[in-house]
XYZ file of N, CA and C in Angstrom:
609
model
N 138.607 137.549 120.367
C 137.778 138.037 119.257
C 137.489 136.882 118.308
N 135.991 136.546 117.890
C 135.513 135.443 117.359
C 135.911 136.277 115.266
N 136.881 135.526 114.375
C 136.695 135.998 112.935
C 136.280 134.468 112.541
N 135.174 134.945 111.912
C 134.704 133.459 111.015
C 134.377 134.156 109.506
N 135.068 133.025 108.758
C 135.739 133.551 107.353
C 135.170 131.738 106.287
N 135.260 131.820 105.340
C 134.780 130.918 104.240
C 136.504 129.968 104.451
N 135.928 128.432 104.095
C 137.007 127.779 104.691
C 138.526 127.842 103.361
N 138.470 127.884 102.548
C 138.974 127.636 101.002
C 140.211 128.929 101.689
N 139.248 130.072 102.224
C 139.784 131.635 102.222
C 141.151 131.675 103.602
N 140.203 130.627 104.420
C 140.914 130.312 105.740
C 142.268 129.559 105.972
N 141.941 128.518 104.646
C 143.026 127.809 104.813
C 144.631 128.689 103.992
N 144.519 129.470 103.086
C 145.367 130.184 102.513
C 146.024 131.197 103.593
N 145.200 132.039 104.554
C 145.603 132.770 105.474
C 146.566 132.266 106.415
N 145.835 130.939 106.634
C 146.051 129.990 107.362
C 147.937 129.456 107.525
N 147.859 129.337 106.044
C 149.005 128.839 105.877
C 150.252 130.360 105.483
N 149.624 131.599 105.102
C 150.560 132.526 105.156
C 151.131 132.702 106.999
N 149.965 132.678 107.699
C 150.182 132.867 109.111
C 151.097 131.709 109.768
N 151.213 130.124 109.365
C 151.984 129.689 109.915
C 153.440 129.495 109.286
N 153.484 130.022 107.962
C 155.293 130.459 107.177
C 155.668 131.214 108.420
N 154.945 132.116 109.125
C 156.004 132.507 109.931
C 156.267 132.639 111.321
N 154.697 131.580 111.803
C 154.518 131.252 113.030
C 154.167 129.717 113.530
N 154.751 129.611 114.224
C 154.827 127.875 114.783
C 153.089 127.589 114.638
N 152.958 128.504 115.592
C 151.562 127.677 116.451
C 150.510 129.409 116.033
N 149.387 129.115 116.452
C 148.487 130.030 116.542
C 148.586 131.313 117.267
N 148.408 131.425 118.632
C 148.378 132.305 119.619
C 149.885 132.401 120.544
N 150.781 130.743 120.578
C 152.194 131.673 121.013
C 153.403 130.384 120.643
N 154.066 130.590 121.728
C 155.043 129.821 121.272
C 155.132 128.315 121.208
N 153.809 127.829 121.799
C 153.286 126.203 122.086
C 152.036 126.336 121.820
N 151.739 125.031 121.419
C 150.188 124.622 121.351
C 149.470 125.134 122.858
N 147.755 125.840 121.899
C 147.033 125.846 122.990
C 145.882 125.962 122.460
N 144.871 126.276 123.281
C 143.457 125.668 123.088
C 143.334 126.429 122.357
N 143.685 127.433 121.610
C 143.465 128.035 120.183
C 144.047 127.439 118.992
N 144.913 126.618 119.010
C 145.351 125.850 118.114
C 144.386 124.805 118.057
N 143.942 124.102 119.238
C 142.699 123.014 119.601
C 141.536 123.501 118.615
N 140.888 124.236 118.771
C 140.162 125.273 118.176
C 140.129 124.903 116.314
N 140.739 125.516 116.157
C 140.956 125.692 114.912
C 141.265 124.027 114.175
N 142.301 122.966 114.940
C 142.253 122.122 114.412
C 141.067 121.571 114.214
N 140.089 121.427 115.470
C 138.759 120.919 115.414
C 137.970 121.501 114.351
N 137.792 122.387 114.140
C 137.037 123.228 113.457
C 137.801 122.862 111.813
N 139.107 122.521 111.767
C 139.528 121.927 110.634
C 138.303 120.306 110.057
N 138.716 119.807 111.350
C 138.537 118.516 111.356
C 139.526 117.397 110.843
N 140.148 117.628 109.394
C 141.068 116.977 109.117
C 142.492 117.611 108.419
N 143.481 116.688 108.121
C 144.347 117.916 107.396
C 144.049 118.476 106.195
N 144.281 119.165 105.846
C 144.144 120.068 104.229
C 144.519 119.384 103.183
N 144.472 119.872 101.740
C 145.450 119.154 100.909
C 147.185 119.441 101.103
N 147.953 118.601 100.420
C 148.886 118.455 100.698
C 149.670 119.974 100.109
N 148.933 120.891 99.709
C 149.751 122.164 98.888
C 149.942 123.122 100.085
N 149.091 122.955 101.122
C 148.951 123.679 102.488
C 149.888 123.154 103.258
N 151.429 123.059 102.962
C 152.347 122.482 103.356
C 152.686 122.734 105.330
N 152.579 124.331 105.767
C 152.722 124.837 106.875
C 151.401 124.180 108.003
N 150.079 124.201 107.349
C 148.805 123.942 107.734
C 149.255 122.645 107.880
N 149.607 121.673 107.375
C 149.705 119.964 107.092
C 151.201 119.630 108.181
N 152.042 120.785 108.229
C 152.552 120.711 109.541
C 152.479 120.913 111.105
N 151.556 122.263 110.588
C 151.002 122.229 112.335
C 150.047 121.883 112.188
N 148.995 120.955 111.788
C 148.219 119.987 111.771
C 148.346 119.193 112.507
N 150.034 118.389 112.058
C 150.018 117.292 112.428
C 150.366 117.385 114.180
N 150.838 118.561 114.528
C 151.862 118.581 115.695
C 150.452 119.033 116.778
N 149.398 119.389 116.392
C 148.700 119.974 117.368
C 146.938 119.159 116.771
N 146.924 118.144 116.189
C 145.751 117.511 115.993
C 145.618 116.353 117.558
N 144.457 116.182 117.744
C 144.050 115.336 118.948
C 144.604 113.845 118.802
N 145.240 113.692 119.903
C 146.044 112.437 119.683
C 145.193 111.139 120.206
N 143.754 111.573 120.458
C 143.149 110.173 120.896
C 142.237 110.175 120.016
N 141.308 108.779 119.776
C 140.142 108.525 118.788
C 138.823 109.472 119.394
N 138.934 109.810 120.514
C 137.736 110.461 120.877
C 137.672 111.437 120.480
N 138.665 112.489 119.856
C 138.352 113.573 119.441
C 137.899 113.318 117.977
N 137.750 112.160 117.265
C 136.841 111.962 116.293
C 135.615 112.802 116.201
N 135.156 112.060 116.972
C 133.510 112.504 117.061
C 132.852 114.142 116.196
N 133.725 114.640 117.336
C 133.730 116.236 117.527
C 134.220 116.696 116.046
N 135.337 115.856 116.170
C 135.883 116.486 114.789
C 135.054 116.360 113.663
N 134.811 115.040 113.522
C 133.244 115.014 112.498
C 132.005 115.951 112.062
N 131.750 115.845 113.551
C 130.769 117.236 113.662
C 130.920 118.405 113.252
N 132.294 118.867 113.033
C 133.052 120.340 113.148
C 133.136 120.471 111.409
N 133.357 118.806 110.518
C 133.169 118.913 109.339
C 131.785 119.033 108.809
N 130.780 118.930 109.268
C 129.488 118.887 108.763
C 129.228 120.135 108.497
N 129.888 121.502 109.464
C 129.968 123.023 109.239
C 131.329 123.677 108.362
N 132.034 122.808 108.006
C 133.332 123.174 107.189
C 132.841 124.554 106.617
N 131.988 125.069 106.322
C 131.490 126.317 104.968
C 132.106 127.501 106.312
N 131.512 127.396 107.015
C 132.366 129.163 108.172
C 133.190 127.576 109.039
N 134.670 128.584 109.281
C 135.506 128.476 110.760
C 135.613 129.335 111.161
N 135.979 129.134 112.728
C 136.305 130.101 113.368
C 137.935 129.733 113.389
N 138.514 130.982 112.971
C 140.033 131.236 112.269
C 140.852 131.095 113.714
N 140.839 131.984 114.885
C 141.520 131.891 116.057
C 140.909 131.740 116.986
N 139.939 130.447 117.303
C 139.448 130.691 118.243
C 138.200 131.113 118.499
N 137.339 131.041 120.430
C 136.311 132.023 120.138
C 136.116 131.804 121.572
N 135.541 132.921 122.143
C 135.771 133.659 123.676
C 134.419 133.646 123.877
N 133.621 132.805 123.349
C 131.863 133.149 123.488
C 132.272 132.372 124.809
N 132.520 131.392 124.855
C 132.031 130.572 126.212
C 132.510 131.343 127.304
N 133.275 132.158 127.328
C 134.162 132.781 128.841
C 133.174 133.506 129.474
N 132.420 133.527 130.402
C 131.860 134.498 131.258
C 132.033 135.334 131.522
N 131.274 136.578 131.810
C 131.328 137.788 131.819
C 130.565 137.820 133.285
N 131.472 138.346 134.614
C 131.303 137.713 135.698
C 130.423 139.199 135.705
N 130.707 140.231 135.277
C 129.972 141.477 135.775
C 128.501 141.514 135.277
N 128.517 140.808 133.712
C 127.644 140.401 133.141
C 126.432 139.496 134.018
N 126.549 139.046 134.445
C 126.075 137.875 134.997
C 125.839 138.233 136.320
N 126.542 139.297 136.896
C 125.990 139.704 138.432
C 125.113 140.500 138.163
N 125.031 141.335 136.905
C 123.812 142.306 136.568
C 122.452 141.726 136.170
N 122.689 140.399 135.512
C 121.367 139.957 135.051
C 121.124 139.203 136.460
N 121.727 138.491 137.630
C 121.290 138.025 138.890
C 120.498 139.452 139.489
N 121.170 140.449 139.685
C 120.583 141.604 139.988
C 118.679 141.691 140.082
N 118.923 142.120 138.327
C 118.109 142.707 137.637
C 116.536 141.377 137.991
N 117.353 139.969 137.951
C 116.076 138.952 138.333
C 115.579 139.408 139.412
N 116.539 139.240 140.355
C 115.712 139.006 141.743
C 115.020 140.901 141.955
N 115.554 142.088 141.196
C 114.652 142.853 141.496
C 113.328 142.713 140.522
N 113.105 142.091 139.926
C 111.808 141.921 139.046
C 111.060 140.995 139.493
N 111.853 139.703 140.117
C 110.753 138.976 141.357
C 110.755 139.862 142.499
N 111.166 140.530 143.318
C 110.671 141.232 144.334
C 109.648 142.206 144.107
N 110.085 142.853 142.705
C 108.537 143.631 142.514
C 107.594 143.023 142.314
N 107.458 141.691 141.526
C 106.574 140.840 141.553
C 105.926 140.491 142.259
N 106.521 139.827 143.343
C 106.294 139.450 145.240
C 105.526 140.326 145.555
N 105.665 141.839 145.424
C 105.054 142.836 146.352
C 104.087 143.573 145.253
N 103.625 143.171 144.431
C 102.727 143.495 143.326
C 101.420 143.254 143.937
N 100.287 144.140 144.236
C 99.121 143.877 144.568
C 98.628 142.174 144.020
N 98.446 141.468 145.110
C 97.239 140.252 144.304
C 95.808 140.803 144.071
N 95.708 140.321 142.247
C 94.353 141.041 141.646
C 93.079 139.702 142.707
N 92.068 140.723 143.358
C 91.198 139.930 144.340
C 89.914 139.790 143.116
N 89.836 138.540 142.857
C 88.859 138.058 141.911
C 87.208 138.389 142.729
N 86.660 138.867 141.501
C 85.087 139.074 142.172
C 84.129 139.239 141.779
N 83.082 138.718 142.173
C 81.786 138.514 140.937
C 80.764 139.403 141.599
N 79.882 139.720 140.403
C 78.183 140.416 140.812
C 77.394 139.645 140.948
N 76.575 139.293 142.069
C 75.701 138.202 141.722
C 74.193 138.840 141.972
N 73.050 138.635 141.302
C 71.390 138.700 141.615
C 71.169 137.719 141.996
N 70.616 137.339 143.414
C 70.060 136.319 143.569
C 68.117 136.429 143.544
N 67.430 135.438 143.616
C 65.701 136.047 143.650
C 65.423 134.943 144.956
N 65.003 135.637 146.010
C 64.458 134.654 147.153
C 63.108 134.885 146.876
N 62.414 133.439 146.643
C 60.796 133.692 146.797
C 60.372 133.127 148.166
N 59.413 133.748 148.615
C 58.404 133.538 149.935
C 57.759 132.364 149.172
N 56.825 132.263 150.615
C 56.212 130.836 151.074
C 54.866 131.560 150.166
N 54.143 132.433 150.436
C 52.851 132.834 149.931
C 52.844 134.249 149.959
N 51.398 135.182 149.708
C 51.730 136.573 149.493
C 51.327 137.039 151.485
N 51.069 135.859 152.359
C 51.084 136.620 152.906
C 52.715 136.855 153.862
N 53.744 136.154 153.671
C 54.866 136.260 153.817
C 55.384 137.960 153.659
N 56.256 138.453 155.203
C 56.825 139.614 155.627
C 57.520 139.643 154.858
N 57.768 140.683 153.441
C 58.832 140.447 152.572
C 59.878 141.612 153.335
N 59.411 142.822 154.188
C 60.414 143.330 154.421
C 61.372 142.611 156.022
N 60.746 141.732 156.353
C 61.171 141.016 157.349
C 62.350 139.916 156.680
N 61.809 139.368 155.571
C 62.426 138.433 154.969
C 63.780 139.438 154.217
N 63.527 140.475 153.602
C 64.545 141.390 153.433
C 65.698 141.406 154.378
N 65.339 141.990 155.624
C 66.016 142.036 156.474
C 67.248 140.566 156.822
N 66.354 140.032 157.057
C 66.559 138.617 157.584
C 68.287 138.365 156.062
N 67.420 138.388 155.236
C 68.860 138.081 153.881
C 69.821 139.105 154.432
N 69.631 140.173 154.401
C 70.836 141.441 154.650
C 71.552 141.245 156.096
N 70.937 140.502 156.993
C 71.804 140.257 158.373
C 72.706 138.800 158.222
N 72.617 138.089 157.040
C 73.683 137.054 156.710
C 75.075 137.903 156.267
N 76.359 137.589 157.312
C 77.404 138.348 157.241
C 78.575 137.095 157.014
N 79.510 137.270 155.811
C 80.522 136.585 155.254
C 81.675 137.469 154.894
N 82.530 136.824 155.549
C 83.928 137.679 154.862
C 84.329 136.979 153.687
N 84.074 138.158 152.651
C 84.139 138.291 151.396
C 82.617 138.567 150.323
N 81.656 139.003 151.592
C 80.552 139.517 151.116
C 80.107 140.755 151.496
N 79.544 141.060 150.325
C 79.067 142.677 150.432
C 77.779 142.849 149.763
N 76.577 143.090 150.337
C 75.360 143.664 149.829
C 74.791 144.245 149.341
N 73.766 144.892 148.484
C 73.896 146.064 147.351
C 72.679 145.957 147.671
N 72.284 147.050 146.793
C 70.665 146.947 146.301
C 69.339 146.014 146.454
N 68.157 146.078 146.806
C 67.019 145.125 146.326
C 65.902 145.916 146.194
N 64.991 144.650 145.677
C 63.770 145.447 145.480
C 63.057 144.092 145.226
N 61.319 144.469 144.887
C 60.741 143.152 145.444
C 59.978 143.396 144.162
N 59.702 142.272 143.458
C 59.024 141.816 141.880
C 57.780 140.747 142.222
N 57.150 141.805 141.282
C 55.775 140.826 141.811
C 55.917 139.415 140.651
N 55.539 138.334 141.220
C 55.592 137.196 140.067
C 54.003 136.622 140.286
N 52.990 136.844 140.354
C 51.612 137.273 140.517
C 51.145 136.319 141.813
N 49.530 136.006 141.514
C 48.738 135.813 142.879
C 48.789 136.748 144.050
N 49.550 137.886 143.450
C 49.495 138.689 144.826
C 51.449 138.622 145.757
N 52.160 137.391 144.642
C 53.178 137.403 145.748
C 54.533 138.106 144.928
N 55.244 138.381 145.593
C 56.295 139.102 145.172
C 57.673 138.079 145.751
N 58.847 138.530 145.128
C 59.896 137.525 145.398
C 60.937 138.777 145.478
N 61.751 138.495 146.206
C 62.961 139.559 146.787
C 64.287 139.661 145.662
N 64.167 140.726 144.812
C 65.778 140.424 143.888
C 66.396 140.959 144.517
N 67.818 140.659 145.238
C 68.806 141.446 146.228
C 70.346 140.959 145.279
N 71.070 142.528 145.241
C 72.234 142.045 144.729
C 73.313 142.224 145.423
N 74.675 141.329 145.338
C 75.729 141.504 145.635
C 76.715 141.268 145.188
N 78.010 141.678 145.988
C 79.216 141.405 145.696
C 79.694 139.988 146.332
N 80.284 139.510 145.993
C 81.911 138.078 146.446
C 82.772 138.010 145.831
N 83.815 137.947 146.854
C 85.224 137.481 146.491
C 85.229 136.112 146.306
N 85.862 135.396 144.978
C 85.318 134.219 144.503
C 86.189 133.352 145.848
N 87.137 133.367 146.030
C 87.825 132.363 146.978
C 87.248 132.638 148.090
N 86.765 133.195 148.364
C 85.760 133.421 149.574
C 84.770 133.061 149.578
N 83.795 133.172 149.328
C 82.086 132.530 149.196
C 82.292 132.271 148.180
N 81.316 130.691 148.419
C 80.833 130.258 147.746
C 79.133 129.943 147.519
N 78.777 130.031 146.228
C 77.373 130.824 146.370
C 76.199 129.412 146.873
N 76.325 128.505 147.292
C 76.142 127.458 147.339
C 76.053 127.441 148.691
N 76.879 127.837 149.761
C 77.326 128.259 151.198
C 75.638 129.159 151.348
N 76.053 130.180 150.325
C 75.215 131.359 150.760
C 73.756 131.094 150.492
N 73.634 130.333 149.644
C 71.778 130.054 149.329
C 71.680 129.220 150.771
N 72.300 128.227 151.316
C 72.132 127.477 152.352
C 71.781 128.271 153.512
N 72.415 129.408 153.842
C 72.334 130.479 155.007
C 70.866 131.002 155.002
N 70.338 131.759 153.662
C 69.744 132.324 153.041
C 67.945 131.108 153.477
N 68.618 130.355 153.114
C 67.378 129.024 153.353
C 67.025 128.919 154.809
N 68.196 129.376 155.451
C 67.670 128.904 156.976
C 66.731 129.659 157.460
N 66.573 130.673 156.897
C 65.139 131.550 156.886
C 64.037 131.137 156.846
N 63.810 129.390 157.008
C 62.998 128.674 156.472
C 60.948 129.348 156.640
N 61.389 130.286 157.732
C 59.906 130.925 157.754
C 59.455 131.976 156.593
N 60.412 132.005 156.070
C 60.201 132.995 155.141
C 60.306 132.659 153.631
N 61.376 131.667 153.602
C 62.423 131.538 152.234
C 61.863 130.339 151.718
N 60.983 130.014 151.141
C 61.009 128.612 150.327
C 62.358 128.355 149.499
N 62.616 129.466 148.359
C 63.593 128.882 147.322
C 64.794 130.215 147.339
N 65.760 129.666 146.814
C 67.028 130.657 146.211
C 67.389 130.466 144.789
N 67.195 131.241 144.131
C 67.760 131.135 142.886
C 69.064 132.194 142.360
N 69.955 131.648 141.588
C 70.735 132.886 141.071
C 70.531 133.441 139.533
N 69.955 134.804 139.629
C 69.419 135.168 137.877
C 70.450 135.481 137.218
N 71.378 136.140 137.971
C 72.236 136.877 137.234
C 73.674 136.912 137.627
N 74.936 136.575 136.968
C 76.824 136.775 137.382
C 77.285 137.468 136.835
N 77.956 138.533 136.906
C 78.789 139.028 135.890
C 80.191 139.212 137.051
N 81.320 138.736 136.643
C 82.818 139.052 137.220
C 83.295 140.383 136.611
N 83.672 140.691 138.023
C 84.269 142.353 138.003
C 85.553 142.249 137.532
């Protein structure tokens, strides 16, 4: 159990608790005595007579525990009084959150992939008005791509008599590319002078 208490408050407890106990937690130094010395950092004043004894008997006997200890004074305002059990693992703990991951990546894994996909108008104009527009119709609608789908057309007059084919569709963007498809579209060359795209909107 982690008690963190004001240090002034700590050290008085401190020293009622060792009038009648050697060490911290038992009958020898242990990493709860470690603890607390660190978290001291240095000894007390000299009125903390019990504290200034087990100070001395359970403070780090090499220069390296300097460091730490330094550090541990920069927070002097809270200690932790006996210790603290945060670091110990909680093995059940920890098999539940392994659990709980790998079932939230597996639902993940098996989560529909969203299939990206656009509307496109394209306008094929003929060669002149006397150009087969329902031939040339045809001719666009028998170009077959996986990840294409055909919709609607209809034919707009743009004058002299000639009309130009607006035909719309669907693509899956990783699938066609519309660049592919005007090229196909062109090989119609008896029919197709140009390809243009009027209109995108993504579904």
């Amino acid at each position: 159990m982690s008690v963190t208490i004001e240090l002034p408050l700590a050290l008085h407890i401190l020293e009622a608790y060792l009038a009648e106990n050697k060490f911290i937690a038992a009958d020898k130094a242990t990493e709860a005595d470690a603890a607390v010395a660190k978290a001291l950092g240095s000894a007390p004043a000299a009125e903390f007579v019990n504290v200034n004894k087990w100070f001395t008997e359970v403070k780090p006997s090499t220069e390296t525990a300097a460091p730490a200890a330094a550090a541990a004074e920069e927070d002097d305002d809270d200690i932790d009084l006996f210790g603290s059990d945060d670091d110990e693992v909680d093995e059940e703990a920890e098999k539940l959150k392994a659990q709980r991951v790998a079932e939230y990546n597996a639902k993940k894994a098996n989560k529909p992939k969203t299939i990206a996909k656009t509307t496109v108008t394209l306008e094929v104009k003929p060669w002149d008005d006397e150009t087969d527009m329902t031939e040339l119709t045809k001719a666009v609608k028998s170009i077959e791509m996986d990840g294409l789908i055909w919709g609607g057309s209809q034919l707009v007059a743009i004058g002299y008599g000639i009309k130009k084919l607006q035909i719309n569709c669907v693509v899956e963007d990783d699938k066609v590319l519309l660049d592919d498809l005007s090229d196909k579209i062109l090989e119609f060359e008896d029919y197709v002078q140009s390809v243009d795209v009027a209109a995108m909107q993504k579904i």
